[in-house]
Each structure stands twice: as structure tokens, then as C-alpha cells.
Amino acid sequence: MRTRIYFVRHAEAQSNANPDFDGSTGALDNLTETGQKQADALVSRFKDIKIDAIYASNILRAELTAKEISKATGMEIQTLPYIREIKGSFPDKFLYAGLPQGEMIEHVRKIVHHPTWEPSMDETFESFKARIVELKNFLENSTHKHVVVVSHARFLKAFASYIMLGELLTEELSAHIALKLTVGNTAVSKLEYNHDKSKWRIETWNDEEHLD
């Protein structure tokens, strides 16, 4: 048996368009006008695909995105809190590993036009990785053939990294891989798990065809 997983990053939220790098889950977590159009485009993307289950993080921008896929497929959304984004300021040490602290801070301050921005982390890498492993185990025990997982950029990048490296994945490696991988808002990445061979395969990554 094989399970195909459609990993979808959430649509653009106000926190993306006007980044405050705090992983906001408040008012800034609503979708922007552009984000709503991106989410709407997922309806046509999934309307002809038989989906057995839809999983989304418990963060609003992911829930609102999953809602449009639910409209297209008729499947209810099941919430998985452990696939939420990593908690802490962004960019964080996972994306800037190896860069001198002072240089990283100055770089981010220029990006966000915030002269007093300071990094903060509320979750360790080991805690973050444990959540990735939890999703991996959950999907490997799934009896479904086609599922959708709506999550967040850093979580999706780290999941793909773990699929490739397993327990060899370190904080530094995760950071370097994340810098190379692109995950656009509502981009679809297809992964497949072969239950008989216990093997994962990345079929496509960052497919944004529905946004053309």
C-alpha cells in the first residue's frame, strides 16, 4: 500500500505581508486579499482529486487555507496541533546557523525596518524535531491513500529534511537545507510513503501551478 501526501503551505497571511517575525496567531493571522485568492485557487487544484483526509495545524492561517480544500473535496478538517509552525521570532537560529549573532540581527533589522528587533526562541530544536517525528509516525500508520497536510514553511522544510536524513538531521543541517528549499504560499508538495517497503519518496516540491 502507498499513501500519497499533499503538503500545502498556508496562504499569505497579514503576518507574511507585514512580517513581525513573532509567529503571530492573533489579528495578523487572517489571510490577506492575495492570500484569500491563493486559497480560492486550491479549490480548482483539488476538486478532481480523491482525498481521504485533510489535516491542518491549529493556527488560523492554516485552518483558513484548509477550509478551501475542504470545500473542494467535501472532507472535514482534522486538526493536528503538533504540525504548527515553530514558536519564536523569525528568522531564527535555524535559518541563520553559522552566521555571527550580531550580523544576523543587523540583517533582520534592515529587512523588517525595526531597529530594535531582537531574536527570541520559545522552542528548542529537539522539541521541534520531535513534532516532525510525530507526524512521520502518524502518516506511516495511516490507512488512507490520499491525504492533505496544511502546515507552515519551516515545518514543511524540516519534515522533508528529516525524511532525507532521519536522525542525522542536526540543527545546523536543518538550517542550511531550509535556506535552499523554497515553499511558497499554498504551494503543493507531493510525497509518497510505501508501507510495504517502509520508504518515503518526494515526488514534487513547491508546485504552484494553480496560481498561474
PDB file of C-alpha atoms in Angstrom:
ATOM      1  CA  MET A   1       0.000   0.000   0.000  1.00  0.00           C
ATOM      2  CA  ARG A   2       1.095   3.558  -0.729  1.00  0.00           C
ATOM      3  CA  THR A   3      -0.042   6.810   0.852  1.00  0.00           C
ATOM      4  CA  ARG A   4       0.311   9.999  -1.160  1.00  0.00           C
ATOM      5  CA  ILE A   5       0.544  13.119   0.975  1.00  0.00           C
ATOM      6  CA  TYR A   6      -0.138  16.570  -0.431  1.00  0.00           C
ATOM      7  CA  PHE A   7       1.748  19.006   1.770  1.00  0.00           C
ATOM      8  CA  VAL A   8       0.347  22.522   1.424  1.00  0.00           C
ATOM      9  CA  ARG A   9       1.757  25.670   2.933  1.00  0.00           C
ATOM     10  CA  HIS A  10      -0.889  28.093   4.219  1.00  0.00           C
ATOM     11  CA  ALA A  11      -1.985  31.069   2.106  1.00  0.00           C
ATOM     12  CA  GLU A  12      -0.490  34.515   2.643  1.00  0.00           C
ATOM     13  CA  ALA A  13      -1.455  35.994   5.984  1.00  0.00           C
ATOM     14  CA  GLN A  14      -1.043  39.545   7.205  1.00  0.00           C
ATOM     15  CA  SER A  15       1.931  38.387   9.254  1.00  0.00           C
ATOM     16  CA  ASN A  16       3.604  37.323   5.970  1.00  0.00           C
ATOM     17  CA  ALA A  17       2.819  40.513   4.094  1.00  0.00           C
ATOM     18  CA  ASN A  18       3.907  42.712   7.018  1.00  0.00           C
ATOM     19  CA  PRO A  19       6.386  40.446   8.823  1.00  0.00           C
ATOM     20  CA  ASP A  20       6.817  40.999  12.537  1.00  0.00           C
ATOM     21  CA  PHE A  21       8.715  37.708  12.913  1.00  0.00           C
ATOM     22  CA  ASP A  22       6.870  36.630  16.039  1.00  0.00           C
ATOM     23  CA  GLY A  23       4.831  33.766  14.563  1.00  0.00           C
ATOM     24  CA  SER A  24       1.695  35.790  15.238  1.00  0.00           C
ATOM     25  CA  THR A  25      -1.517  33.864  15.860  1.00  0.00           C
ATOM     26  CA  GLY A  26      -3.643  36.932  16.520  1.00  0.00           C
ATOM     27  CA  ALA A  27      -5.153  39.561  14.238  1.00  0.00           C
ATOM     28  CA  LEU A  28      -2.201  39.363  11.849  1.00  0.00           C
ATOM     29  CA  ASP A  29      -3.006  35.722  11.194  1.00  0.00           C
ATOM     30  CA  ASN A  30      -6.004  36.474   8.960  1.00  0.00           C
ATOM     31  CA  LEU A  31      -5.458  35.979   5.243  1.00  0.00           C
ATOM     32  CA  THR A  32      -4.694  38.972   3.086  1.00  0.00           C
ATOM     33  CA  GLU A  33      -6.673  39.657  -0.085  1.00  0.00           C
ATOM     34  CA  THR A  34      -3.896  37.959  -2.024  1.00  0.00           C
ATOM     35  CA  GLY A  35      -3.914  35.098   0.458  1.00  0.00           C
ATOM     36  CA  GLN A  36      -7.624  34.531   0.015  1.00  0.00           C
ATOM     37  CA  LYS A  37      -7.168  34.373  -3.757  1.00  0.00           C
ATOM     38  CA  GLN A  38      -4.383  31.844  -3.270  1.00  0.00           C
ATOM     39  CA  ALA A  39      -6.616  29.751  -1.024  1.00  0.00           C
ATOM     40  CA  ASP A  40      -9.500  30.004  -3.503  1.00  0.00           C
ATOM     41  CA  ALA A  41      -7.209  28.656  -6.225  1.00  0.00           C
ATOM     42  CA  LEU A  42      -6.775  25.468  -4.205  1.00  0.00           C
ATOM     43  CA  VAL A  43     -10.427  24.633  -4.846  1.00  0.00           C
ATOM     44  CA  SER A  44      -9.782  24.022  -8.544  1.00  0.00           C
ATOM     45  CA  ARG A  45      -6.479  22.327  -7.712  1.00  0.00           C
ATOM     46  CA  PHE A  46      -8.118  19.656  -5.531  1.00  0.00           C
ATOM     47  CA  LYS A  47     -11.651  19.369  -6.930  1.00  0.00           C
ATOM     48  CA  ASP A  48     -10.811  16.354  -9.100  1.00  0.00           C
ATOM     49  CA  ILE A  49      -8.520  14.600  -6.619  1.00  0.00           C
ATOM     50  CA  LYS A  50      -9.964  11.958  -4.321  1.00  0.00           C
ATOM     51  CA  ILE A  51      -8.841  12.926  -0.835  1.00  0.00           C
ATOM     52  CA  ASP A  52      -9.392  10.658   2.156  1.00  0.00           C
ATOM     53  CA  ALA A  53      -8.392  13.079   4.927  1.00  0.00           C
ATOM     54  CA  ILE A  54      -7.385  16.704   5.487  1.00  0.00           C
ATOM     55  CA  TYR A  55      -5.096  17.622   8.386  1.00  0.00           C
ATOM     56  CA  ALA A  56      -4.256  21.190   9.390  1.00  0.00           C
ATOM     57  CA  SER A  57      -2.357  22.887  12.153  1.00  0.00           C
ATOM     58  CA  ASN A  58      -4.321  24.773  14.794  1.00  0.00           C
ATOM     59  CA  ILE A  59      -3.012  28.145  13.609  1.00  0.00           C
ATOM     60  CA  LEU A  60      -5.648  30.279  11.899  1.00  0.00           C
ATOM     61  CA  ARG A  61      -3.855  30.845   8.583  1.00  0.00           C
ATOM     62  CA  ALA A  62      -3.552  27.083   8.100  1.00  0.00           C
ATOM     63  CA  GLU A  63      -7.157  26.459   9.139  1.00  0.00           C
ATOM     64  CA  LEU A  64      -8.470  29.086   6.698  1.00  0.00           C
ATOM     65  CA  THR A  65      -6.417  27.561   3.888  1.00  0.00           C
ATOM     66  CA  ALA A  66      -7.578  24.038   4.691  1.00  0.00           C
ATOM     67  CA  LYS A  67     -11.173  25.278   4.647  1.00  0.00           C
ATOM     68  CA  GLU A  68     -10.952  25.898   0.889  1.00  0.00           C
ATOM     69  CA  ILE A  69      -9.578  22.411   0.262  1.00  0.00           C
ATOM     70  CA  SER A  70     -12.422  21.054   2.368  1.00  0.00           C
ATOM     71  CA  LYS A  71     -14.883  22.843   0.077  1.00  0.00           C
ATOM     72  CA  ALA A  72     -13.308  21.194  -2.963  1.00  0.00           C
ATOM     73  CA  THR A  73     -13.168  17.667  -1.561  1.00  0.00           C
ATOM     74  CA  GLY A  74     -16.105  17.505   0.842  1.00  0.00           C
ATOM     75  CA  MET A  75     -13.797  16.195   3.575  1.00  0.00           C
ATOM     76  CA  GLU A  76     -13.840  17.597   7.101  1.00  0.00           C
ATOM     77  CA  ILE A  77     -10.703  19.171   8.533  1.00  0.00           C
ATOM     78  CA  GLN A  78      -8.935  17.326  11.314  1.00  0.00           C
ATOM     79  CA  THR A  79      -6.696  19.487  13.493  1.00  0.00           C
ATOM     80  CA  LEU A  80      -3.191  18.342  14.410  1.00  0.00           C
ATOM     81  CA  PRO A  81      -1.707  20.919  16.825  1.00  0.00           C
ATOM     82  CA  TYR A  82       1.770  19.408  16.589  1.00  0.00           C
ATOM     83  CA  ILE A  83       2.184  20.434  12.927  1.00  0.00           C
ATOM     84  CA  ARG A  84       2.084  24.131  13.832  1.00  0.00           C
ATOM     85  CA  GLU A  85       4.994  26.418  12.990  1.00  0.00           C
ATOM     86  CA  ILE A  86       7.982  26.553  15.277  1.00  0.00           C
ATOM     87  CA  LYS A  87       7.391  29.044  18.059  1.00  0.00           C
ATOM     88  CA  GLY A  88       9.713  32.025  18.200  1.00  0.00           C
ATOM     89  CA  SER A  89      10.932  35.050  16.303  1.00  0.00           C
ATOM     90  CA  PHE A  90      11.651  34.599  12.609  1.00  0.00           C
ATOM     91  CA  PRO A  91      14.167  34.455  11.068  1.00  0.00           C
ATOM     92  CA  ASP A  92      15.640  32.352  13.858  1.00  0.00           C
ATOM     93  CA  LYS A  93      18.812  30.439  14.550  1.00  0.00           C
ATOM     94  CA  PHE A  94      17.540  27.509  12.434  1.00  0.00           C
ATOM     95  CA  LEU A  95      17.790  29.625   9.282  1.00  0.00           C
ATOM     96  CA  TYR A  96      20.849  31.631  10.333  1.00  0.00           C
ATOM     97  CA  ALA A  97      23.017  28.914  11.861  1.00  0.00           C
ATOM     98  CA  GLY A  98      26.680  29.722  11.381  1.00  0.00           C
ATOM     99  CA  LEU A  99      26.089  33.458  10.886  1.00  0.00           C
ATOM    100  CA  PRO A 100      27.560  35.667  13.627  1.00  0.00           C
ATOM    101  CA  GLN A 101      24.808  36.788  16.009  1.00  0.00           C
ATOM    102  CA  GLY A 102      25.457  40.492  15.507  1.00  0.00           C
ATOM    103  CA  GLU A 103      25.459  40.183  11.711  1.00  0.00           C
ATOM    104  CA  MET A 104      22.209  38.181  11.746  1.00  0.00           C
ATOM    105  CA  ILE A 105      20.478  40.735  13.985  1.00  0.00           C
ATOM    106  CA  GLU A 106      21.526  43.663  11.797  1.00  0.00           C
ATOM    107  CA  HIS A 107      20.394  41.827   8.669  1.00  0.00           C
ATOM    108  CA  VAL A 108      16.932  41.151  10.083  1.00  0.00           C
ATOM    109  CA  ARG A 109      16.548  44.701  11.422  1.00  0.00           C
ATOM    110  CA  LYS A 110      17.063  46.032   7.899  1.00  0.00           C
ATOM    111  CA  ILE A 111      14.552  43.584   6.405  1.00  0.00           C
ATOM    112  CA  VAL A 112      11.769  44.446   8.847  1.00  0.00           C
ATOM    113  CA  HIS A 113      12.676  48.125   9.278  1.00  0.00           C
ATOM    114  CA  HIS A 114      12.706  47.516  13.018  1.00  0.00           C
ATOM    115  CA  PRO A 115      15.895  48.977  14.559  1.00  0.00           C
ATOM    116  CA  THR A 116      15.366  47.313  17.943  1.00  0.00           C
ATOM    117  CA  TRP A 117      14.354  43.799  16.818  1.00  0.00           C
ATOM    118  CA  GLU A 118      15.882  41.008  18.901  1.00  0.00           C
ATOM    119  CA  PRO A 119      15.723  37.252  18.262  1.00  0.00           C
ATOM    120  CA  SER A 120      13.809  35.024  20.630  1.00  0.00           C
ATOM    121  CA  MET A 121      13.184  31.307  20.663  1.00  0.00           C
ATOM    122  CA  ASP A 122      10.411  29.650  22.636  1.00  0.00           C
ATOM    123  CA  GLU A 123      11.053  26.115  21.360  1.00  0.00           C
ATOM    124  CA  THR A 124      14.196  24.025  21.181  1.00  0.00           C
ATOM    125  CA  PHE A 125      15.277  22.242  18.029  1.00  0.00           C
ATOM    126  CA  GLU A 126      14.825  18.882  19.734  1.00  0.00           C
ATOM    127  CA  SER A 127      11.232  19.753  20.609  1.00  0.00           C
ATOM    128  CA  PHE A 128      10.611  20.890  17.043  1.00  0.00           C
ATOM    129  CA  LYS A 129      12.137  17.695  15.624  1.00  0.00           C
ATOM    130  CA  ALA A 130      10.046  15.573  17.982  1.00  0.00           C
ATOM    131  CA  ARG A 131       6.897  17.075  16.442  1.00  0.00           C
ATOM    132  CA  ILE A 132       8.183  16.228  12.971  1.00  0.00           C
ATOM    133  CA  VAL A 133       8.765  12.631  14.031  1.00  0.00           C
ATOM    134  CA  GLU A 134       5.255  12.541  15.481  1.00  0.00           C
ATOM    135  CA  LEU A 135       3.740  13.469  12.107  1.00  0.00           C
ATOM    136  CA  LYS A 136       6.001  10.997  10.292  1.00  0.00           C
ATOM    137  CA  ASN A 137       4.864   8.164  12.561  1.00  0.00           C
ATOM    138  CA  PHE A 138       1.238   9.233  12.222  1.00  0.00           C
ATOM    139  CA  LEU A 139       1.386   9.154   8.426  1.00  0.00           C
ATOM    140  CA  GLU A 140       3.271   5.868   8.330  1.00  0.00           C
ATOM    141  CA  ASN A 141       0.448   4.287  10.312  1.00  0.00           C
ATOM    142  CA  SER A 142      -2.257   5.815   8.139  1.00  0.00           C
ATOM    143  CA  THR A 143      -4.697   3.574   6.291  1.00  0.00           C
ATOM    144  CA  HIS A 144      -5.578   6.360   3.831  1.00  0.00           C
ATOM    145  CA  LYS A 145      -4.308   6.506   0.263  1.00  0.00           C
ATOM    146  CA  HIS A 146      -4.544  10.266  -0.346  1.00  0.00           C
ATOM    147  CA  VAL A 147      -4.244  12.892   2.389  1.00  0.00           C
ATOM    148  CA  VAL A 148      -3.646  16.630   2.602  1.00  0.00           C
ATOM    149  CA  VAL A 149      -1.487  18.235   5.286  1.00  0.00           C
ATOM    150  CA  VAL A 150      -1.743  22.026   5.633  1.00  0.00           C
ATOM    151  CA  SER A 151       1.135  23.407   7.638  1.00  0.00           C
ATOM    152  CA  HIS A 152       3.874  26.046   7.608  1.00  0.00           C
ATOM    153  CA  ALA A 153       7.089  26.755   5.709  1.00  0.00           C
ATOM    154  CA  ARG A 154       9.657  25.879   8.348  1.00  0.00           C
ATOM    155  CA  PHE A 155       7.764  22.792   9.466  1.00  0.00           C
ATOM    156  CA  LEU A 156       7.419  21.502   5.902  1.00  0.00           C
ATOM    157  CA  LYS A 157      11.081  22.139   5.104  1.00  0.00           C
ATOM    158  CA  ALA A 158      12.162  20.388   8.285  1.00  0.00           C
ATOM    159  CA  PHE A 159       9.862  17.437   7.566  1.00  0.00           C
ATOM    160  CA  ALA A 160      11.371  16.959   4.117  1.00  0.00           C
ATOM    161  CA  SER A 161      14.839  17.261   5.625  1.00  0.00           C
ATOM    162  CA  TYR A 162      14.049  14.594   8.198  1.00  0.00           C
ATOM    163  CA  ILE A 163      12.684  12.275   5.502  1.00  0.00           C
ATOM    164  CA  MET A 164      16.040  12.539   3.744  1.00  0.00           C
ATOM    165  CA  LEU A 165      18.371  12.380   6.742  1.00  0.00           C
ATOM    166  CA  GLY A 166      16.453  10.865   9.643  1.00  0.00           C
ATOM    167  CA  GLU A 167      18.255  11.153  12.982  1.00  0.00           C
ATOM    168  CA  LEU A 168      21.310  12.504  11.179  1.00  0.00           C
ATOM    169  CA  LEU A 169      19.413  15.793  10.876  1.00  0.00           C
ATOM    170  CA  THR A 170      21.022  18.384  13.115  1.00  0.00           C
ATOM    171  CA  GLU A 171      20.054  21.945  13.846  1.00  0.00           C
ATOM    172  CA  GLU A 172      22.789  23.227  11.553  1.00  0.00           C
ATOM    173  CA  LEU A 173      21.877  20.893   8.684  1.00  0.00           C
ATOM    174  CA  SER A 174      18.230  21.830   9.053  1.00  0.00           C
ATOM    175  CA  ALA A 175      19.195  25.475   8.755  1.00  0.00           C
ATOM    176  CA  HIS A 176      21.277  25.020   5.605  1.00  0.00           C
ATOM    177  CA  ILE A 177      18.629  22.868   3.879  1.00  0.00           C
ATOM    178  CA  ALA A 178      15.911  25.382   4.778  1.00  0.00           C
ATOM    179  CA  LEU A 179      17.885  28.114   3.043  1.00  0.00           C
ATOM    180  CA  LYS A 180      17.946  26.040  -0.164  1.00  0.00           C
ATOM    181  CA  LEU A 181      14.301  24.933  -0.185  1.00  0.00           C
ATOM    182  CA  THR A 182      11.513  27.230  -1.357  1.00  0.00           C
ATOM    183  CA  VAL A 183       7.960  26.847  -0.107  1.00  0.00           C
ATOM    184  CA  GLY A 184       5.559  29.442  -1.498  1.00  0.00           C
ATOM    185  CA  ASN A 185       2.177  30.283  -0.024  1.00  0.00           C
ATOM    186  CA  THR A 186      -0.288  27.478  -0.986  1.00  0.00           C
ATOM    187  CA  ALA A 187       2.485  25.636  -2.859  1.00  0.00           C
ATOM    188  CA  VAL A 188       1.768  21.903  -3.080  1.00  0.00           C
ATOM    189  CA  SER A 189       4.496  19.332  -2.467  1.00  0.00           C
ATOM    190  CA  LYS A 190       3.696  15.665  -3.089  1.00  0.00           C
ATOM    191  CA  LEU A 191       5.335  12.959  -1.010  1.00  0.00           C
ATOM    192  CA  GLU A 192       4.622   9.254  -1.077  1.00  0.00           C
ATOM    193  CA  TYR A 193       5.081   6.618   1.610  1.00  0.00           C
ATOM    194  CA  ASN A 194       5.374   2.968   0.568  1.00  0.00           C
ATOM    195  CA  HIS A 195       4.080   0.968   3.531  1.00  0.00           C
ATOM    196  CA  ASP A 196       5.348  -2.356   2.191  1.00  0.00           C
ATOM    197  CA  LYS A 197       8.922  -1.127   1.754  1.00  0.00           C
ATOM    198  CA  SER A 198       8.862   1.473   4.579  1.00  0.00           C
ATOM    199  CA  LYS A 199      10.230   4.061   2.154  1.00  0.00           C
ATOM    200  CA  TRP A 200       9.492   7.735   1.574  1.00  0.00           C
ATOM    201  CA  ARG A 201       9.755   9.494  -1.774  1.00  0.00           C
ATOM    202  CA  ILE A 202       9.468  13.171  -2.662  1.00  0.00           C
ATOM    203  CA  GLU A 203       7.562  13.339  -5.956  1.00  0.00           C
ATOM    204  CA  THR A 204       7.241  17.089  -6.472  1.00  0.00           C
ATOM    205  CA  TRP A 205       8.176  20.152  -4.453  1.00  0.00           C
ATOM    206  CA  ASN A 206       6.754  23.677  -4.335  1.00  0.00           C
ATOM    207  CA  ASP A 207       4.245  23.226  -7.164  1.00  0.00           C
ATOM    208  CA  GLU A 208       2.378  26.492  -7.717  1.00  0.00           C
ATOM    209  CA  GLU A 209       0.652  25.609 -10.987  1.00  0.00           C
ATOM    210  CA  HIS A 210      -2.779  26.540  -9.558  1.00  0.00           C
ATOM    211  CA  LEU A 211      -1.586  30.143  -9.115  1.00  0.00           C
ATOM    212  CA  ASP A 212      -0.768  30.689 -12.810  1.00  0.00           C
TER     213      ASP A 212
END
